[in-house]
Amino acid sequence: MQAEDRVIHFCVEMIHPPAPLKRQVLQQVYFDLSQTRVAYDSIDLADMAQARFYSRRGKAQSLIVFLPDRVLMVEEWSDIPLSEFEEKVRVAAPVVLKARGAQQVIIHSATVRSTFALTHYDDARVFLLDNACSLEGHIAPHFKRPIATGGLRLVFPETNEHPGNLHVNIESFRHSTNEMFVEVKAIFGRQPVVSSDVAPIIKNLHETRAFITKRVFPFLQQFDCPQEAP
C-alpha cells in the first residue's frame, strides 16, 4: 500500500448555544475575514437557516456553514495541506464565534477523509471484503447483486487515555477501483472550549489526522500482500 495517502476532506464542526442568524452580522463577518488570510470569494445568505461563505477552485471547495447552533469549516476535495486548514481554523473560528455571541464551544468534532492506493490489488472490493474480511464466496449467493462499494464501520468510545469518540469508515473508493477510502470523525464533548482560544480544537484535528496515518494505515497495510498464484 502506498504510504502517502491523498487527503480529500477536512471539516471542523463547532457546536455552541443556539442564537439567531442575522444577515448584517454575517455580512460584517464576511468583510472582516476578507481582511485576513482566510478570505472567501462568495457569500450566500439566501437561506438564513443555513448561510455560508465559500470559494471554489476547480473541484476543490472551501466553506464556512452557519446553522443556528453550530459553525462548520469545510475543505471539500481539498487541495491544501492540513497545516493550512489548521491556520484557517486558528484565524477564522474566534472571529466567527465572537460574532455569533458564543463564548464557548460546547461540543466540537473533526473529520478527515483520505484515500490509499493499493500495491498488490487492482480491486479494493476484493482486497477488503474477500481478503481482509475473508468473505469470498459468502456475499453473492445471498444478495445476488453486484457490489459497488463495501466496507467496515468501527466506533471507538472515549476513554481516560484516549479522548474523543471516534467513528471510522473504511471502504472501497467508488471513484477509483484500486483505492481505499477512509473517514475518521472524532467527537469531543467532555470539556468546553473557550471561543477566543481554539487551540484544543486544532490539536484534536491534528490527532484525528494522525489516527489515519498511525492506526488505519498499518491496519490495512497488513493485508496488502502479494497474492498467491492460482
GROMACS .gro file of C-alpha atoms in nm:
model
  230
    1MET     CA    1   0.000   0.000   0.000
    2GLN     CA    2   0.124   0.346  -0.084
    3ALA     CA    3   0.241   0.510   0.241
    4GLU     CA    4   0.139   0.860   0.131
    5ASP     CA    5  -0.238   0.890   0.132
    6ARG     CA    6  -0.439   1.154  -0.052
    7VAL     CA    7  -0.641   1.375   0.182
    8ILE     CA    8  -0.966   1.482   0.016
    9HIS     CA    9  -1.168   1.637   0.301
   10PHE     CA   10  -1.123   1.832   0.624
   11CYS     CA   11  -1.406   1.950   0.848
   12VAL     CA   12  -1.433   2.110   1.190
   13GLU     CA   13  -1.777   2.140   1.347
   14MET     CA   14  -1.822   2.373   1.647
   15ILE     CA   15  -2.148   2.348   1.841
   16HIS     CA   16  -2.244   2.647   2.055
   17PRO     CA   17  -2.557   2.770   2.238
   18PRO     CA   18  -2.830   2.847   1.981
   19ALA     CA   19  -2.862   3.204   1.857
   20PRO     CA   20  -3.050   3.364   1.564
   21LEU     CA   21  -2.857   3.413   1.242
   22LYS     CA   22  -2.858   3.782   1.148
   23ARG     CA   23  -2.788   3.896   0.795
   24GLN     CA   24  -2.599   4.214   0.887
   25VAL     CA   25  -2.379   4.030   1.136
   26LEU     CA   26  -2.281   3.766   0.882
   27GLN     CA   27  -2.212   4.031   0.620
   28GLN     CA   28  -1.977   4.201   0.866
   29VAL     CA   29  -1.802   3.870   0.943
   30TYR     CA   30  -1.757   3.811   0.570
   31PHE     CA   31  -1.593   4.153   0.537
   32ASP     CA   32  -1.377   4.102   0.847
   33LEU     CA   33  -1.245   3.771   0.713
   34SER     CA   34  -1.174   3.933   0.376
   35GLN     CA   35  -0.913   4.143   0.558
   36THR     CA   36  -0.732   3.828   0.679
   37ARG     CA   37  -0.560   3.528   0.522
   38VAL     CA   38  -0.898   3.349   0.541
   39ALA     CA   39  -1.095   3.530   0.273
   40TYR     CA   40  -1.384   3.367   0.087
   41ASP     CA   41  -1.487   3.452  -0.268
   42SER     CA   42  -1.865   3.444  -0.223
   43ILE     CA   43  -2.139   3.471   0.039
   44ASP     CA   44  -2.479   3.300   0.021
   45LEU     CA   45  -2.749   3.430   0.254
   46ALA     CA   46  -3.047   3.311   0.051
   47ASP     CA   47  -3.134   3.059   0.324
   48MET     CA   48  -3.068   3.222   0.660
   49ALA     CA   49  -3.115   2.889   0.834
   50GLN     CA   50  -2.804   2.765   0.653
   51ALA     CA   51  -2.595   3.062   0.545
   52ARG     CA   52  -2.248   3.008   0.401
   53PHE     CA   53  -1.928   3.162   0.277
   54TYR     CA   54  -1.747   2.973   0.002
   55SER     CA   55  -1.465   2.965  -0.251
   56ARG     CA   56  -1.428   2.726  -0.545
   57ARG     CA   57  -1.102   2.625  -0.713
   58GLY     CA   58  -1.192   2.373  -0.980
   59LYS     CA   59  -1.313   2.064  -0.796
   60ALA     CA   60  -1.197   2.193  -0.457
   61GLN     CA   61  -1.429   2.398  -0.237
   62SER     CA   62  -1.376   2.588   0.089
   63LEU     CA   63  -1.680   2.661   0.306
   64ILE     CA   64  -1.798   2.810   0.630
   65VAL     CA   65  -2.154   2.698   0.700
   66PHE     CA   66  -2.365   2.871   0.966
   67LEU     CA   67  -2.651   2.692   1.143
   68PRO     CA   68  -2.842   2.828   1.445
   69ASP     CA   69  -2.641   2.617   1.691
   70ARG     CA   70  -2.313   2.548   1.513
   71VAL     CA   71  -2.050   2.656   1.263
   72LEU     CA   72  -1.874   2.423   1.021
   73MET     CA   73  -1.548   2.492   0.842
   74VAL     CA   74  -1.503   2.254   0.549
   75GLU     CA   75  -1.249   2.178   0.278
   76GLU     CA   76  -1.414   1.951   0.019
   77TRP     CA   77  -1.190   1.774  -0.235
   78SER     CA   78  -0.915   1.956  -0.055
   79ASP     CA   79  -0.620   2.099  -0.244
   80ILE     CA   80  -0.448   2.235   0.068
   81PRO     CA   81  -0.241   2.061   0.340
   82LEU     CA   82  -0.360   2.011   0.697
   83SER     CA   83  -0.130   2.290   0.819
   84GLU     CA   84  -0.308   2.544   0.600
   85PHE     CA   85  -0.651   2.428   0.715
   86GLU     CA   86  -0.539   2.446   1.077
   87GLU     CA   87  -0.432   2.806   1.018
   88LYS     CA   88  -0.772   2.883   0.869
   89VAL     CA   89  -0.942   2.750   1.182
   90ARG     CA   90  -0.699   2.940   1.405
   91VAL     CA   91  -0.776   3.271   1.232
   92ALA     CA   92  -1.145   3.240   1.141
   93ALA     CA   93  -1.303   3.046   1.428
   94PRO     CA   94  -1.256   3.312   1.702
   95VAL     CA   95  -1.389   3.582   1.470
   96VAL     CA   96  -1.693   3.380   1.369
   97LEU     CA   97  -1.776   3.258   1.721
   98LYS     CA   98  -1.747   3.607   1.868
   99ALA     CA   99  -1.988   3.739   1.605
  100ARG     CA  100  -2.230   3.459   1.691
  101GLY     CA  101  -2.218   3.561   2.059
  102ALA     CA  102  -2.076   3.223   2.156
  103GLN     CA  103  -1.834   3.235   2.447
  104GLN     CA  104  -1.786   2.859   2.444
  105VAL     CA  105  -1.783   2.570   2.201
  106ILE     CA  106  -1.980   2.304   2.387
  107ILE     CA  107  -1.901   2.014   2.155
  108HIS     CA  108  -1.669   2.001   1.858
  109SER     CA  109  -1.581   1.741   1.601
  110ALA     CA  110  -1.307   1.691   1.347
  111THR     CA  111  -1.348   1.488   1.029
  112VAL     CA  112  -1.073   1.381   0.791
  113ARG     CA  113  -1.119   1.176   0.474
  114SER     CA  114  -0.839   1.031   0.267
  115THR     CA  115  -0.763   0.756   0.017
  116PHE     CA  116  -0.484   0.498  -0.002
  117ALA     CA  117  -0.371   0.338  -0.328
  118LEU     CA  118  -0.323  -0.039  -0.306
  119THR     CA  119   0.002  -0.203  -0.418
  120HIS     CA  120  -0.093  -0.567  -0.474
  121TYR     CA  121  -0.463  -0.543  -0.561
  122ASP     CA  122  -0.640  -0.387  -0.858
  123ASP     CA  123  -0.984  -0.401  -0.694
  124ALA     CA  124  -1.034  -0.252  -0.348
  125ARG     CA  125  -1.355  -0.451  -0.301
  126VAL     CA  126  -1.168  -0.779  -0.345
  127PHE     CA  127  -0.890  -0.653  -0.118
  128LEU     CA  128  -1.120  -0.555   0.167
  129LEU     CA  129  -1.415  -0.794   0.150
  130ASP     CA  130  -1.258  -1.110   0.011
  131ASN     CA  131  -0.908  -1.076   0.151
  132ALA     CA  132  -0.915  -0.871   0.473
  133CYS     CA  133  -1.263  -0.984   0.583
  134SER     CA  134  -1.246  -1.338   0.438
  135LEU     CA  135  -1.590  -1.305   0.279
  136GLU     CA  136  -1.504  -1.451  -0.061
  137GLY     CA  137  -1.797  -1.661  -0.182
  138HIS     CA  138  -2.019  -1.560   0.110
  139ILE     CA  139  -2.179  -1.241  -0.028
  140ALA     CA  140  -2.302  -1.300  -0.384
  141PRO     CA  141  -2.506  -1.617  -0.311
  142HIS     CA  142  -2.721  -1.425  -0.064
  143PHE     CA  143  -2.754  -1.077  -0.212
  144LYS     CA  144  -2.739  -1.179  -0.581
  145ARG     CA  145  -2.637  -0.832  -0.693
  146PRO     CA  146  -2.303  -0.674  -0.781
  147ILE     CA  147  -2.133  -0.465  -0.514
  148ALA     CA  148  -2.050  -0.101  -0.591
  149THR     CA  149  -1.867  -0.039  -0.262
  150GLY     CA  150  -1.819  -0.232   0.059
  151GLY     CA  151  -1.656  -0.158   0.387
  152LEU     CA  152  -1.621  -0.158   0.763
  153ARG     CA  153  -1.764   0.077   1.022
  154LEU     CA  154  -1.588   0.093   1.359
  155VAL     CA  155  -1.671   0.306   1.665
  156PHE     CA  156  -1.412   0.362   1.937
  157PRO     CA  157  -1.557   0.515   2.256
  158GLU     CA  158  -1.376   0.781   2.453
  159THR     CA  159  -1.158   0.666   2.744
  160ASN     CA  160  -0.943   0.843   3.000
  161GLU     CA  161  -0.636   0.759   2.792
  162HIS     CA  162  -0.792   0.828   2.452
  163PRO     CA  163  -1.008   1.143   2.424
  164GLY     CA  164  -1.291   1.167   2.175
  165ASN     CA  165  -1.545   0.924   2.034
  166LEU     CA  166  -1.408   0.802   1.700
  167HIS     CA  167  -1.630   0.691   1.413
  168VAL     CA  168  -1.422   0.518   1.147
  169ASN     CA  169  -1.537   0.417   0.798
  170ILE     CA  170  -1.310   0.208   0.576
  171GLU     CA  171  -1.448   0.140   0.228
  172SER     CA  172  -1.355   0.070  -0.129
  173PHE     CA  173  -1.337   0.408  -0.302
  174ARG     CA  174  -1.616   0.448  -0.555
  175HIS     CA  175  -1.418   0.699  -0.764
  176SER     CA  176  -1.113   0.475  -0.812
  177THR     CA  177  -1.109   0.095  -0.831
  178ASN     CA  178  -0.775   0.036  -0.660
  179GLU     CA  179  -0.801   0.291  -0.377
  180MET     CA  180  -0.930   0.256  -0.023
  181PHE     CA  181  -1.141   0.536   0.126
  182VAL     CA  182  -1.100   0.621   0.496
  183GLU     CA  183  -1.309   0.860   0.703
  184VAL     CA  184  -1.242   0.935   1.068
  185LYS     CA  185  -1.481   1.159   1.261
  186ALA     CA  186  -1.381   1.238   1.618
  187ILE     CA  187  -1.634   1.399   1.855
  188PHE     CA  188  -1.516   1.583   2.167
  189GLY     CA  189  -1.757   1.694   2.438
  190ARG     CA  190  -1.601   1.642   2.778
  191GLN     CA  191  -1.453   1.989   2.808
  192PRO     CA  192  -1.599   2.306   2.652
  193VAL     CA  193  -1.353   2.519   2.454
  194VAL     CA  194  -1.327   2.893   2.509
  195SER     CA  195  -1.413   3.050   2.175
  196SER     CA  196  -1.126   3.301   2.195
  197ASP     CA  197  -0.869   3.019   2.207
  198VAL     CA  198  -0.940   2.731   1.969
  199ALA     CA  199  -0.601   2.563   2.017
  200PRO     CA  200  -0.768   2.249   2.167
  201ILE     CA  201  -0.982   2.215   1.853
  202ILE     CA  202  -0.678   2.240   1.630
  203LYS     CA  203  -0.491   1.985   1.844
  204ASN     CA  204  -0.780   1.741   1.816
  205LEU     CA  205  -0.799   1.794   1.441
  206HIS     CA  206  -0.430   1.708   1.421
  207GLU     CA  207  -0.482   1.394   1.631
  208THR     CA  208  -0.772   1.287   1.410
  209ARG     CA  209  -0.547   1.311   1.106
  210ALA     CA  210  -0.275   1.117   1.291
  211PHE     CA  211  -0.520   0.835   1.366
  212ILE     CA  212  -0.540   0.762   0.994
  213THR     CA  213  -0.165   0.753   0.941
  214LYS     CA  214  -0.070   0.580   1.267
  215ARG     CA  215  -0.363   0.341   1.314
  216VAL     CA  216  -0.570   0.289   1.000
  217PHE     CA  217  -0.279   0.267   0.756
  218PRO     CA  218  -0.090  -0.014   0.937
  219PHE     CA  219  -0.420  -0.198   0.987
  220LEU     CA  220  -0.481  -0.200   0.612
  221GLN     CA  221  -0.115  -0.249   0.520
  222GLN     CA  222  -0.104  -0.591   0.687
  223PHE     CA  223  -0.348  -0.725   0.425
  224ASP     CA  224  -0.191  -0.567   0.113
  225CYS     CA  225   0.042  -0.855   0.038
  226PRO     CA  226   0.132  -1.029  -0.290
  227GLN     CA  227  -0.141  -1.269  -0.392
  228GLU     CA  228  -0.062  -1.637  -0.431
  229ALA     CA  229  -0.064  -1.765  -0.787
  230PRO     CA  230  -0.374  -1.981  -0.859
   0.00000   0.00000   0.00000
